[in-house]
Each structure stands twice: as structure tokens, then as C-alpha cells.
Coordinates of C-alpha atoms and ligand atoms in Angstrom, one line a residue:
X26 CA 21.7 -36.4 16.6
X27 CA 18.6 -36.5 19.2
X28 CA 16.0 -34.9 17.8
X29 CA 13.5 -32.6 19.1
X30 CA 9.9 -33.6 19.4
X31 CA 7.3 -30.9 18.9
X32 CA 5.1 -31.2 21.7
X33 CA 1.9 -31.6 19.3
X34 CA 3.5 -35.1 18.5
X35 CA 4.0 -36.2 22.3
X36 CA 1.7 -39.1 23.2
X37 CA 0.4 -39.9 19.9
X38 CA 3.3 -40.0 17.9
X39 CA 6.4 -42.6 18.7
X40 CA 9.3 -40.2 17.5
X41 CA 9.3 -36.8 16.4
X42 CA 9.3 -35.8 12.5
X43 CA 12.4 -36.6 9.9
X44 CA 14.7 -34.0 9.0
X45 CA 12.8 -33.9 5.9
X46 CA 9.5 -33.8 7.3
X47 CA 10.4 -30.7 9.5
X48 CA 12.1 -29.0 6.8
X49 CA 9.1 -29.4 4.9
X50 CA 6.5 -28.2 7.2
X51 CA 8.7 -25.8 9.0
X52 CA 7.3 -22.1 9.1
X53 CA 9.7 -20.9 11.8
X54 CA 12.4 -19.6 9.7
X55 CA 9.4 -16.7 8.3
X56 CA 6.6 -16.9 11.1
X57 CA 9.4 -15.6 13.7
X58 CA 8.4 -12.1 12.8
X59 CA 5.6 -12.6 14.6
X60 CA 6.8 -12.8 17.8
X61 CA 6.3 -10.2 19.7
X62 CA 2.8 -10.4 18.9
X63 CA 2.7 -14.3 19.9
X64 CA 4.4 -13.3 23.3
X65 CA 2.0 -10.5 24.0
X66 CA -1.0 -12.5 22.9
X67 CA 0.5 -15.1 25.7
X68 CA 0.8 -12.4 28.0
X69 CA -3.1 -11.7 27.8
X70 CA -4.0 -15.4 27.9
X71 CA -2.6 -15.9 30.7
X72 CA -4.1 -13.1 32.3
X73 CA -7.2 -14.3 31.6
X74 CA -6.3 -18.1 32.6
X75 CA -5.5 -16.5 36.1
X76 CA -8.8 -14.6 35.9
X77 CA -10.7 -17.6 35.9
X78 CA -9.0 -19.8 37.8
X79 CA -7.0 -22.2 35.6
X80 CA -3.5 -20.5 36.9
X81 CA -2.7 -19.6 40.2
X82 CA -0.7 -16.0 40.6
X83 CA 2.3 -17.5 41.6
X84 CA 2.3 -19.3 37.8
X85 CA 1.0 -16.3 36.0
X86 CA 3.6 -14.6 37.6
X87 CA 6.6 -17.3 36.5
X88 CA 4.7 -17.5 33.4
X89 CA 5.1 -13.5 32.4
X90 CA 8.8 -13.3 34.1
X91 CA 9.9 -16.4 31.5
X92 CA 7.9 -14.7 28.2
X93 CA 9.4 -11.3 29.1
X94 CA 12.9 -12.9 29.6
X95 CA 12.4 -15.0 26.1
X96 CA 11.6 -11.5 24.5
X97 CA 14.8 -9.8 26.1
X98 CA 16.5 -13.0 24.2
X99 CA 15.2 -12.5 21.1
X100 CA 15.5 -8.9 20.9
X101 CA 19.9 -9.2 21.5
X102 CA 19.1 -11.8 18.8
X103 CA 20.4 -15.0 21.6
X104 CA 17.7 -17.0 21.2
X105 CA 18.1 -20.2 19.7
X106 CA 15.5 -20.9 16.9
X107 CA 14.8 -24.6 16.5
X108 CA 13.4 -25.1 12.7
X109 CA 12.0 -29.0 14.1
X110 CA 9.6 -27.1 16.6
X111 CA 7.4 -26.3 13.3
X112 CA 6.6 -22.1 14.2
X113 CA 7.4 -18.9 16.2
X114 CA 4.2 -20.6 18.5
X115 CA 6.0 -24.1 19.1
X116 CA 9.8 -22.2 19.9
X117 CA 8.6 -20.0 22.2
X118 CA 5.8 -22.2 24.1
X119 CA 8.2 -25.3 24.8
X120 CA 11.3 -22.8 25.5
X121 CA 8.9 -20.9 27.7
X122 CA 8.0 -24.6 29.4
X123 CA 11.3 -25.7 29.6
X124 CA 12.2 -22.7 31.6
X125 CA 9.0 -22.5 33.8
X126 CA 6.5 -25.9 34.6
X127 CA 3.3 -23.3 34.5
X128 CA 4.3 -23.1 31.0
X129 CA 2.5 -26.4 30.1
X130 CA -0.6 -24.8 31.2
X131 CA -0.6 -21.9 29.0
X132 CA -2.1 -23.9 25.9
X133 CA -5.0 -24.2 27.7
X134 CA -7.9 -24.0 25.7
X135 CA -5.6 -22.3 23.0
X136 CA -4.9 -24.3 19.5
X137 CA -2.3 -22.9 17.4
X138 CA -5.3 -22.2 14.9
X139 CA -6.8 -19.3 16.9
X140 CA -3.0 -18.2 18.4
X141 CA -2.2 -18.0 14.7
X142 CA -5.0 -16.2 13.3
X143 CA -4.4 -13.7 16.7
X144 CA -0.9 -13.4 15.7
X145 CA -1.4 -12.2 12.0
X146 CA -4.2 -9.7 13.2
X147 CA -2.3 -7.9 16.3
X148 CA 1.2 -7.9 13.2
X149 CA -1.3 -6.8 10.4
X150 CA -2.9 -3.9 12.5
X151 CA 0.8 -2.2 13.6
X152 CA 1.8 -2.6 10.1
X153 CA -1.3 -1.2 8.5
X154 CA -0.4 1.7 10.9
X155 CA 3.1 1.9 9.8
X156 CA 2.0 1.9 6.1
X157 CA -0.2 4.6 6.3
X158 CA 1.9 6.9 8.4
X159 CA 4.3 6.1 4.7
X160 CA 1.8 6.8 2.5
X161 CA 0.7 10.0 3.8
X162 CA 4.8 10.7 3.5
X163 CA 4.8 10.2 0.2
X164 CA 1.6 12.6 -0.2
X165 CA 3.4 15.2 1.2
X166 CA 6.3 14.7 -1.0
X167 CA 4.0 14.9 -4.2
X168 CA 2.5 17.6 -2.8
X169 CA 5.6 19.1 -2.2
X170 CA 6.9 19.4 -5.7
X171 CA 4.2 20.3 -6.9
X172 CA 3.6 23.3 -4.6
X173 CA 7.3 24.2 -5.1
X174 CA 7.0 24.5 -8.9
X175 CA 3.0 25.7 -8.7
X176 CA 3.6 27.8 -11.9
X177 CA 4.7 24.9 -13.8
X178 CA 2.4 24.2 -16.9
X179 CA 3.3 20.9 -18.9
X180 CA 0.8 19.0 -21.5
X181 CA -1.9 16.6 -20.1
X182 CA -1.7 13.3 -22.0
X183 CA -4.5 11.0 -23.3
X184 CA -3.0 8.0 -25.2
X185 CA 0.1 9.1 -24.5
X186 CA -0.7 12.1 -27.1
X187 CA -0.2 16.0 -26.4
X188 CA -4.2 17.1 -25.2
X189 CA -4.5 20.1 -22.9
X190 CA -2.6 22.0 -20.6
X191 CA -2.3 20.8 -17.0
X192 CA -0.3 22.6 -14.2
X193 CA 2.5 19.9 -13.3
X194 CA 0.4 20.0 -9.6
X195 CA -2.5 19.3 -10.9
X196 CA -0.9 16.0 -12.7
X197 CA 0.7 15.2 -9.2
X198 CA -2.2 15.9 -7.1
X199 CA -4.1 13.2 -9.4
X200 CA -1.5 10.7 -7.4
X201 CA -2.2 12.3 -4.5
X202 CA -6.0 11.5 -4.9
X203 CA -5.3 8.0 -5.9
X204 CA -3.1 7.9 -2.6
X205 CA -5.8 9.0 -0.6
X206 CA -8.4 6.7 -1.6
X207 CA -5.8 4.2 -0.8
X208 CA -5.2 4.7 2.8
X209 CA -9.3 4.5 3.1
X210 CA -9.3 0.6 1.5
X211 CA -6.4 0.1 4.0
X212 CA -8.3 1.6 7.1
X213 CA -11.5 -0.6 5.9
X214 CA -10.1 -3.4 5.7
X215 CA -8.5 -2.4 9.2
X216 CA -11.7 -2.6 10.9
X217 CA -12.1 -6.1 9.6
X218 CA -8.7 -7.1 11.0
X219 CA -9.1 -5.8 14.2
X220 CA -11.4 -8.2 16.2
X221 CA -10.3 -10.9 18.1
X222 CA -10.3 -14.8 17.4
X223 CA -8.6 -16.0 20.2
X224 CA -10.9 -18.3 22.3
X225 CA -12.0 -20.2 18.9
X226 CA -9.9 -23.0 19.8
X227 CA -9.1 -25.3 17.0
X228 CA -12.4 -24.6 15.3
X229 CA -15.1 -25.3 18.0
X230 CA -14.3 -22.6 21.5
X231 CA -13.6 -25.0 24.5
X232 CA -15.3 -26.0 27.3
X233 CA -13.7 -23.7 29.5
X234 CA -15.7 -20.6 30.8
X235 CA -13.1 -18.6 28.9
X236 CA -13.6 -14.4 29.0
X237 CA -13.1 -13.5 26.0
X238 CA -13.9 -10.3 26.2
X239 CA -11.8 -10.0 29.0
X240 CA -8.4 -10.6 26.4
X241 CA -10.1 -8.9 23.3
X242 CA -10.3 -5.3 25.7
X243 CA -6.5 -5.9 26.6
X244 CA -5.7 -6.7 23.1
X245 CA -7.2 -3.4 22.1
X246 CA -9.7 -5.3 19.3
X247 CA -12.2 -2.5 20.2
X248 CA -14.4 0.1 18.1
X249 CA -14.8 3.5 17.9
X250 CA -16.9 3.6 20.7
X251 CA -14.4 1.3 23.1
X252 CA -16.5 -2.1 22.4
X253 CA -15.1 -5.6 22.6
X254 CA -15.2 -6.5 18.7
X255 CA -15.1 -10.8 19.1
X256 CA -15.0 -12.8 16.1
X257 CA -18.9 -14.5 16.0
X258 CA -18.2 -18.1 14.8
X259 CA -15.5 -20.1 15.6
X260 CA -15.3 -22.3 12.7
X261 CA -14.7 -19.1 10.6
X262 CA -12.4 -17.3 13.1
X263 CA -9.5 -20.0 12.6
X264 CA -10.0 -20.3 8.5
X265 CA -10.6 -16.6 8.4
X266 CA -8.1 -15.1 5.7
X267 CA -10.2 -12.0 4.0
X268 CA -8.9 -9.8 5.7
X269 CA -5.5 -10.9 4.9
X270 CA -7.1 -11.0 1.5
X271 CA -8.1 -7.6 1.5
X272 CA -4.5 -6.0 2.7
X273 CA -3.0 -7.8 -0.4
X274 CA -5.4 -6.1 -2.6
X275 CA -5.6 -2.8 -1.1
X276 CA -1.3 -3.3 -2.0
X277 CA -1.9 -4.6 -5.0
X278 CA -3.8 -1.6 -5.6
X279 CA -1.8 1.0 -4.1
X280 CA 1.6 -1.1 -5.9
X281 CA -0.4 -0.2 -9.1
X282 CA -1.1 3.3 -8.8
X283 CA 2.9 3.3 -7.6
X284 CA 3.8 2.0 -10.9
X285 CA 1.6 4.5 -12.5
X286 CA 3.7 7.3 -10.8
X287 CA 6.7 5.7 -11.8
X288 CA 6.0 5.5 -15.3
X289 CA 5.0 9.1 -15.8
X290 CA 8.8 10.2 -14.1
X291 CA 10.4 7.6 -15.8
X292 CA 9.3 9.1 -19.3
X293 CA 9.6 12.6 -17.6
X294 CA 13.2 11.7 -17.1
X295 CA 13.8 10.6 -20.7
X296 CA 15.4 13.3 -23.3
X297 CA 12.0 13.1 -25.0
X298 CA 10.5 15.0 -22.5
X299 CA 12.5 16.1 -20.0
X300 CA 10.2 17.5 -17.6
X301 CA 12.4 16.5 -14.7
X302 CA 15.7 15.9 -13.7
X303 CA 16.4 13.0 -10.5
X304 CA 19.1 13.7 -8.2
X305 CA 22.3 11.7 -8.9
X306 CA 22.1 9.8 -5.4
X307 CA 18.9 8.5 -7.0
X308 CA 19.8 7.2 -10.0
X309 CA 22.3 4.4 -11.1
X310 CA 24.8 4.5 -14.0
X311 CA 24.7 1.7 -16.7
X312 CA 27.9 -0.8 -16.4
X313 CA 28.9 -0.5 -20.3
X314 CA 27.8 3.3 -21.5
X315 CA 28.7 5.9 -19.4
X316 CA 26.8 8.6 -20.4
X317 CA 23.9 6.6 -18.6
X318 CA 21.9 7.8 -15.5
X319 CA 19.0 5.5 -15.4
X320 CA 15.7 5.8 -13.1
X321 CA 16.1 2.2 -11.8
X322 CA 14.2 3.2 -8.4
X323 CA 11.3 4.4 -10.6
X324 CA 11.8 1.1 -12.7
X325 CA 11.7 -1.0 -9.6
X326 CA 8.6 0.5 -8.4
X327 CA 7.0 -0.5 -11.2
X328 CA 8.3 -3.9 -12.0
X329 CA 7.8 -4.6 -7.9
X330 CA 4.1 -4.2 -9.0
X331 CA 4.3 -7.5 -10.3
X332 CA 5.1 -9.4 -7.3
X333 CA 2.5 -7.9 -5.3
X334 CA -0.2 -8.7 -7.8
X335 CA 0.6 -11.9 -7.8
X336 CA 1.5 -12.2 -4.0
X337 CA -2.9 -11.5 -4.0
X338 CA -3.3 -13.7 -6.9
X339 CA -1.3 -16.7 -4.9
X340 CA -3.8 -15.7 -2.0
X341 CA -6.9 -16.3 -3.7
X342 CA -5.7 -19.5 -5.4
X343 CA -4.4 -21.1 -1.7
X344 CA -7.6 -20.6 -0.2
X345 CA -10.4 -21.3 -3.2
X346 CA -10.9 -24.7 -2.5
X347 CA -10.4 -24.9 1.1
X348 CA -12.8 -26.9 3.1
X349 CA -13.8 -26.2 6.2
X350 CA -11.9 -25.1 8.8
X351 CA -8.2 -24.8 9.2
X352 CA -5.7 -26.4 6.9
X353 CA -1.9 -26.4 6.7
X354 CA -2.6 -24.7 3.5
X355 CA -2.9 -21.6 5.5
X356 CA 0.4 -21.4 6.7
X357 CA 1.8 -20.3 2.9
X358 CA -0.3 -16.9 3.5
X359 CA 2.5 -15.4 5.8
X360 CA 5.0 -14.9 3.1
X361 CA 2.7 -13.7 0.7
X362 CA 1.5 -11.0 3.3
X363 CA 4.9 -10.4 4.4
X364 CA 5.9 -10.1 1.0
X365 CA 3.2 -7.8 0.2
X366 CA 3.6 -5.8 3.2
X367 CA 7.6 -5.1 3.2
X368 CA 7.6 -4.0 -0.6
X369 CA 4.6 -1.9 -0.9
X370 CA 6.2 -0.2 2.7
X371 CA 9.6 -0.4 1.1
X372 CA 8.4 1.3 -2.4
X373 CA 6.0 4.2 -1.3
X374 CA 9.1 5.2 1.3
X375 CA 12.1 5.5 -1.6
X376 CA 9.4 6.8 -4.3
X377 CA 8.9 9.6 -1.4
X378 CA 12.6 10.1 -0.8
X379 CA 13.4 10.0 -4.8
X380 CA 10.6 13.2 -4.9
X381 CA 12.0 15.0 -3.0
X382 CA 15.5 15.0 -5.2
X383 CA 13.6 15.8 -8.1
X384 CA 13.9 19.0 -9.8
X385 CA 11.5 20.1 -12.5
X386 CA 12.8 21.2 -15.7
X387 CA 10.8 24.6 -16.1
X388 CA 12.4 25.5 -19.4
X389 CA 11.1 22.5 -20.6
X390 CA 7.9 22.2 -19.5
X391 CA 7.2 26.0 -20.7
X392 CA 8.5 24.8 -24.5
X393 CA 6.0 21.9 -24.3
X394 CA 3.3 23.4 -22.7
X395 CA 3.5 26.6 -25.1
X396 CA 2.3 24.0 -28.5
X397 CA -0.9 25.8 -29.5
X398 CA -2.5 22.8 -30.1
X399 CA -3.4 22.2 -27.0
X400 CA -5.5 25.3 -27.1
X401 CA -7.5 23.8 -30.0
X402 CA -10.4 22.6 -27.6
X403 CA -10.8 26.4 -26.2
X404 CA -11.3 27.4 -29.9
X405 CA -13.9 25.1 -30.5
X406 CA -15.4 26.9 -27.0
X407 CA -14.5 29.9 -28.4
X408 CA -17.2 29.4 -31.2
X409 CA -19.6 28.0 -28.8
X410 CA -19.4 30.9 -26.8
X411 CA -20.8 32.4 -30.2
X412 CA -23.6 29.9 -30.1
X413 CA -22.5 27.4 -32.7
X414 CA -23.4 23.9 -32.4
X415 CA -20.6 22.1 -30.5
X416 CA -19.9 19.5 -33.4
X417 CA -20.0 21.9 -35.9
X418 CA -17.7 24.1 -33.7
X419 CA -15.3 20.6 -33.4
X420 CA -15.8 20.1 -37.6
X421 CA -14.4 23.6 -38.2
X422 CA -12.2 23.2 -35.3
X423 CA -10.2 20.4 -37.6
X424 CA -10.6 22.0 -40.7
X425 CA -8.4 25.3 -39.4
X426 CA -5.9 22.5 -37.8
X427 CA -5.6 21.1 -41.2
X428 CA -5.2 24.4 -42.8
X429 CA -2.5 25.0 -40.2
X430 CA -0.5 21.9 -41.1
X431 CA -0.9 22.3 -45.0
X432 CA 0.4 25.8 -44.6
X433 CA 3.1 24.5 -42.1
X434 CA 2.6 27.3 -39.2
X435 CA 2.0 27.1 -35.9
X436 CA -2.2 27.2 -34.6
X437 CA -2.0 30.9 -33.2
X438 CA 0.2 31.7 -36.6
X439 CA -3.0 31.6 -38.5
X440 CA -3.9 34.8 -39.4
X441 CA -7.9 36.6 -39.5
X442 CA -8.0 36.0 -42.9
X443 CA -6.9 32.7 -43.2
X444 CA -9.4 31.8 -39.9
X445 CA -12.1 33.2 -41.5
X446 CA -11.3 31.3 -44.8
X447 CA -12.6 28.2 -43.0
X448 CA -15.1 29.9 -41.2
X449 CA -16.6 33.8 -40.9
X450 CA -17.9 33.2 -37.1
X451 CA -14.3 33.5 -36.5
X452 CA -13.1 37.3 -35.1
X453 CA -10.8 39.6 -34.6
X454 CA -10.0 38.1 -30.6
X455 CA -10.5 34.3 -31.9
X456 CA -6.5 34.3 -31.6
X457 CA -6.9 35.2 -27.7
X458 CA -7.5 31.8 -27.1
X459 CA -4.1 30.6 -27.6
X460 CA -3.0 32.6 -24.6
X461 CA -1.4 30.2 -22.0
X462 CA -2.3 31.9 -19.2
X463 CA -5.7 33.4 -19.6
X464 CA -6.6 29.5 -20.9
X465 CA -5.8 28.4 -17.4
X466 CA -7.6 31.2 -15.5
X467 CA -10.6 29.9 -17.4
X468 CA -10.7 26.1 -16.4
X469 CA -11.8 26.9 -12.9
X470 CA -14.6 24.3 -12.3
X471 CA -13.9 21.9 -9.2
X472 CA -11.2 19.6 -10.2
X473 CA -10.4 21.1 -13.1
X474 CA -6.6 22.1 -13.7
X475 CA -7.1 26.0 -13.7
X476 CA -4.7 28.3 -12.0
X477 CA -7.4 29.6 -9.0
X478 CA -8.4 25.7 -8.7
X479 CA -5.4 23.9 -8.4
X480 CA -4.1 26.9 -6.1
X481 CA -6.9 25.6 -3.7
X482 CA -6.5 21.7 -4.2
X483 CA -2.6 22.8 -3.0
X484 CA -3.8 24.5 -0.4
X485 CA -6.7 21.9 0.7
X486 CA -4.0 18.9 0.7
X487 CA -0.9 20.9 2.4
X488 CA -3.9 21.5 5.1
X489 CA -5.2 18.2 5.0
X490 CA -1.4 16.8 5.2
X491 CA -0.1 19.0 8.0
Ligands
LIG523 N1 2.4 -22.6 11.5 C1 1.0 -22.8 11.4 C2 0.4 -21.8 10.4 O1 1.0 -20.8 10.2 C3 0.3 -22.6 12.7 C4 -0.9 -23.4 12.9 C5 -0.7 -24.8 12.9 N2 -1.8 -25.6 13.3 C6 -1.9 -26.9 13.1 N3 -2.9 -27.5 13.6 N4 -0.9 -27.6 12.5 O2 -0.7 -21.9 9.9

């Protein structure tokens, strides 16, 4: 079999690499999901090679016919991938030079080391945009359950323990929140990704008066305010991976807060609670008991939090001891990135879909909601509304929940006597408290889960959303 020699080994090299060698160092077979972005990244360096000189029209012109004919190829998915050319940059450079002779000038001044550092930023920027148009999806989708079952009271939780009454939006709008903060790490670290390396050779620029603000303006790597954003140091520019970095912890972040929203349906789901109820279509049976419906999407989401944590772990590791500049190392950060990206796309899109065939049990939540205890807090308010000491107020507090439980009844069973048996501040409205809805009128400070609050964090995200 002849094989093919990548052009980075002609001249020095006497043959091209083993079969074992290639397979080794190959990045093709995952780094060809950049190409578009390595074609149009070509497209603007030669541009800029005809600008100044160093390509004639005529072989800027041959040069864009054979890259857009190469991109027709690959797009009807007839173009021949050849694993011994090494990456996505080597394929499409010597197809695009075996096709057209100017295409052996278009590595001019170019080293794979800024074209791939180029590559990852102009993919990374489209999918940051992708993920956040997602995220904002699955928002909405929060926000729509909640909204359709606004009247819907179920327990807040701290360790897992019944604590006070929450509206069931005001549990989902805490997601939402969490959301939110995501999308701003991801558009942070988006203004890190989006300035442009190319013209950093393989660590030290070039010789050539190169205009390299000429191809960043094309490339769109541009501020607010329509400025050229250039990456300052060339060295840095090709072993540059925070920002990469950064996307895999913003996901690792967001993957977490996923899983958080997973667990809650997941034990919503269960006949402990069952607060909810998940559409059939999203839910899978089990293969031996078939009274099963199982939240495996939910389950997923969670254990795919996993992967991603370690996808930034694997990040950090690869590039700790790095010395200066590139290194092959670098090429293992694709998959992680990829990795990272596709699930944490992937997850926040079916978690979205799976809300929006979920119905809320209301019966339920009411039954759950209606324990008393949860009210306990606004009695120990209620007595320091009558200016007791808040400790004290929390001491007698427990006593009349102890009484409660020796004498087996319900909180708001208690009668005046009995109340006052513990403590004579009580009155004749200290059993008002225990009323649901009155209790949730009350809790109207910002962020709190009262009924005139959360109507207006509703109302502030469906506007913010829409
Ligand atoms: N496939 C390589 C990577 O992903 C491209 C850069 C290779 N550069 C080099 N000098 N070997 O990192």
C-alpha cells in the first residue's frame, strides 16, 4: 500500500509515518467537525495573503473556488477523509493543493498551531451561541410549569426534611436563577474566546507584514464597540486553552445545577412524594417488572454530570505541566470540549422537552403542603409580633410541638387551653397562623416565596424570556 506523506514530513523526513504512528497521532477522525471553521478561516487568510501581495487574484480566486468546492464535498458527505494526513487542517490543505497549485501557498505564514487555536475559537463561539439559545429554552419551560400551576403550594426542603411552604414556582424559579447566572459565565467566557490568534505563527508571528487586523474584522473577533480584538502575545496565542478551560467549567457548572433539577423530579416522581407525574413518551419501562415507569432522562441528566466534571478535570490535568508553547498534548482538548459541549447541549434540550410533559400532581402537593408543621416558624413570629424574645419565642415554639406529638394531634389541633398550657402570651388568633393561605400572603419580601412575590418573579421572567 503507498502511503500518504503528510506534507509536514516532506523534505525532512525520508517516508511518511507507520500505520501505527498515524493511528496514534491521528486527530482527523474527531477534529473534522471543525471544518467549516478551518475552510472559512482559509478563506480570510487568503484574503489577506492577496491583500498584501503574497497571492496574486487569479490564485486567490482558484484558491476560494477549490475550498468552496471541498466544502460542497464534505457537506453530501463525498469527501474522502485520509486518517495518515494527521487533522481536519492536513485533509483539506493538501486536497485543496492537489486540486489547485496556489494551494501550496496558502500556509504562508500560518502554522497549524495558530490555524488550530482559530479553529476552536470561530467552533466554540457558534456553539456558545447555540447553547445559550437552549438554555434560555429550558428557562422557559421551567417557567412554564410553574406559571401553569402558579397556585400550587408544596413543602420547601432543608436536609431533605419538610421546612416551610414554597409555591412549586418559586422552587422552579430557583433553577431558573441558577440558569441565568449560567448563560452570564458562558457569555464571559465568550468574550475571552472571541479574539483572534491567527497571525501567531507557530509561536513567534512571521516575518511577513501580515494585517492582522485585516482577518480578525472579517472573522468578526470584534467588541462591543466594532474593535479588532487580536490576541497580544504570540507565544500565548498558540498554547492558549483557558478559554477552552473556562467553557468546560461554565458546563460543568451548568451540568451540575442540571443534575440538581433532575434529582428534585426524580424524587417528585417517586410514590413518596408524588408531586408530579412525567409523560409516558418520557419515561422508560423496566425489562423485568412491569409495573415500572422509570425517570431514566432525569437519571441521565444527572449521571451525565459526571462525565462533564471530569471532561474539565481531564482539562486541567493535560495542561498543568505544559511548558512553553504548543505541545501535542493539546490536541486531546478537542474531545473533551466536544464532549462537554454536545452533552450539556444535548441534556438542557431533553430536560426542556421532558418539562413540558410534566403534569403536577395538585392533590398531592395540597396534602403535603397542608402539614401544619410547616407553619411552626410563623408561630414563633407570631409571639414575636407580641414582643417576645425570638429564642424564647423558638424555646416555646418546640415545647407546643412536643405537646402536639405526646398528645398525638395535628399543630393547629391544639386547642387555647392546651397553647396556653405551655405558654399564656399565646391568644385566642395564635391558631390563625396555621392558615395556608394568609401564611403565604405574608412572606412578601423580595425573593421570598409569598403569593404577591412570586406572582411578580413569574411575571419578571416570562418578560425577561419573551
Ligand atoms: N491536530 C493538532 C492539534 O489539534 C494541530 C496542531 C498540530 N501542530 C503541530 N505542530 N503538530 O493540536
Amino acid at each position: 500500500m503507498k502511503k500518504i506523506s503528510p506534507v509536514s514530513r516532506s523534505g525532512r523526513f525520508a517516508h511518511g509515518p507507520g500505520a501505527d504512528v498515524a493511528q496514534f497521532t491521528q486527530s482527523v477522525s474527531f477534529d473534522r467537525r471543525l471544518w467549516r471553521h478551518d475552510i472559512v478561516g482559509s478563506l480570510v487568510h487568503a484574503d489577506m495573503l492577496r491583500k498584501i501581495g503574497v497571492l496574486s487574484r487569479a490564485e486567490r480566486n482558484a484558491i476560494v473556488r477549490g475550498l468552496e468546492a471541498i466544502a460542497r464535498e464534505i457537506e453530501q458527505g463525498k469527501f474522502r477523509w485520509k486518517p495518515e494526513l494527521e487533522d481536519v487542517h492536513m485533509n483539506l490543505e493538501a486536497e485543496l493543493t492537489r486540486r489547485v497549485p496556489a494551494g501550496a501557498k496558502l500556509h504562508t505564514a500560518r502554522s497549524r498551531n495558530d490555524q488550530v487555536a482559530l479553529d476552536v475559537r470561530l467552533w466554540l463561539r457558534d456553539e456558545i451561541v447555540l447553547l445559550l439559545g437552549e438554555i434560555i429554552d429550558l428557562q422557559r419551560a421551567l417557567v412554564g410549569l410553574g406559571g401553569k400551576n402558579s397556585d400550587v403550594l408544596i413543602p420547601g426542603y432543608t436536609h431533605l426534611q419538610r421546612a416551610q411552604p414554597v409555591y412549586l414556582a418559586h422552587h422552579l424559579l430557583a433553577y431558573v436563577e441558577m440558569l441565568e447566572r449560567d448563560c452570564e459565565r458562558f457569555w464571559d467566557g465568550y468574550s475571552r474566546v472571541n479574539i483572534c490568534p491567527l497571525g501567531s505563527g507557530a509561536m513567534a508571528g512571521s516575518t511577513l507584514p501580515l494585517d492582522r487586523v485585516f482577518v480578525a474584522k472579517l472573522l468578526g473577533f470584534v467588541d462591543a464597540g466594532g474593535r479588532p480584538q487580536l490576541t497580544q502575545n504570540s507565544m500565548d496565542a498558540v498554547s492558549d486553552r483557558d478559554f477552552v478551560v473556562e467553557f468546560c467549567a461554565a458546563g460543568a457548572l451548568l451540568a451540575v445545577h442540571l443534575s440538581r433539577l433532575a434529582e428534585d423530579l426524580i424524587l417528585w416522581t417517586s410514590a413518596e412524594f408524588n408531586f408530579i407525574t412525567i409523560a409516558d413518551a418520557y419515561t422508560t419501562g423496566s425489562s423485568l417488572m412491569p409495573q415500572k415507569k422509570n425517570p431514566d432522562i432525569a437519571e441521565l441528566a444527572r449521571g451525565k454530570s459526571g462525565r462533564v466534571i471530569g471532561n474539565l478535570v481531564a482539562l486541567l490535568t493535560l495542561l498543568k505541566g505544559l511548558p512553553m508553547t504548543y505541545n501535542r498534548d493539546l490536541q486531546e482538548d478537542k474531545e473533551r470540549l466536544f464532549d462537554t459541549a454536545d452533552t450539556v447541549r444535548a441534556t438542557v434540550r431533553i430536560v426542556a422537552a421532558m418539562l413540558r410533559n410534566t403534569r403536577v400532581n395538585a392533590r398531592a402537593c395540597a396534602a403535603a403542603a397542608s402539614d401544619p408543621a410547616l407553619l411552626a416558624t410563623d408561630l414563633a413570629d407570631y409571639l414575636v409580633k407580641k414582643e417576645m424574645p425570638f429564642r424564647q419565642a423558638h424555646h416555646i415554639v418546640g415545647a407546643v410541638v412536643a405537646l402536639a406529638e405526646k398528645t398525638g394531634k395535628p399543630l393547629n389541633r391544639l386547642t387555647l387551653a392546651e397553647l396556653q398550657s405551655v405558654n399564656k402570651a399565646f391568644g385566642r388568633d395564635a391558631l390563625g397562623v396555621f392558615n395556608l393561605k394568609t401564611a403565604m400572603a405574608k412572606r412578601n419580601l423580595t425573593g421570598a416565596p409569598g403569593t404577591k412575590e412570586v406572582a411578580k418573579q413569574l411575571a419578571r421572567w416570562r418578560e425577561q424570556l419573551s
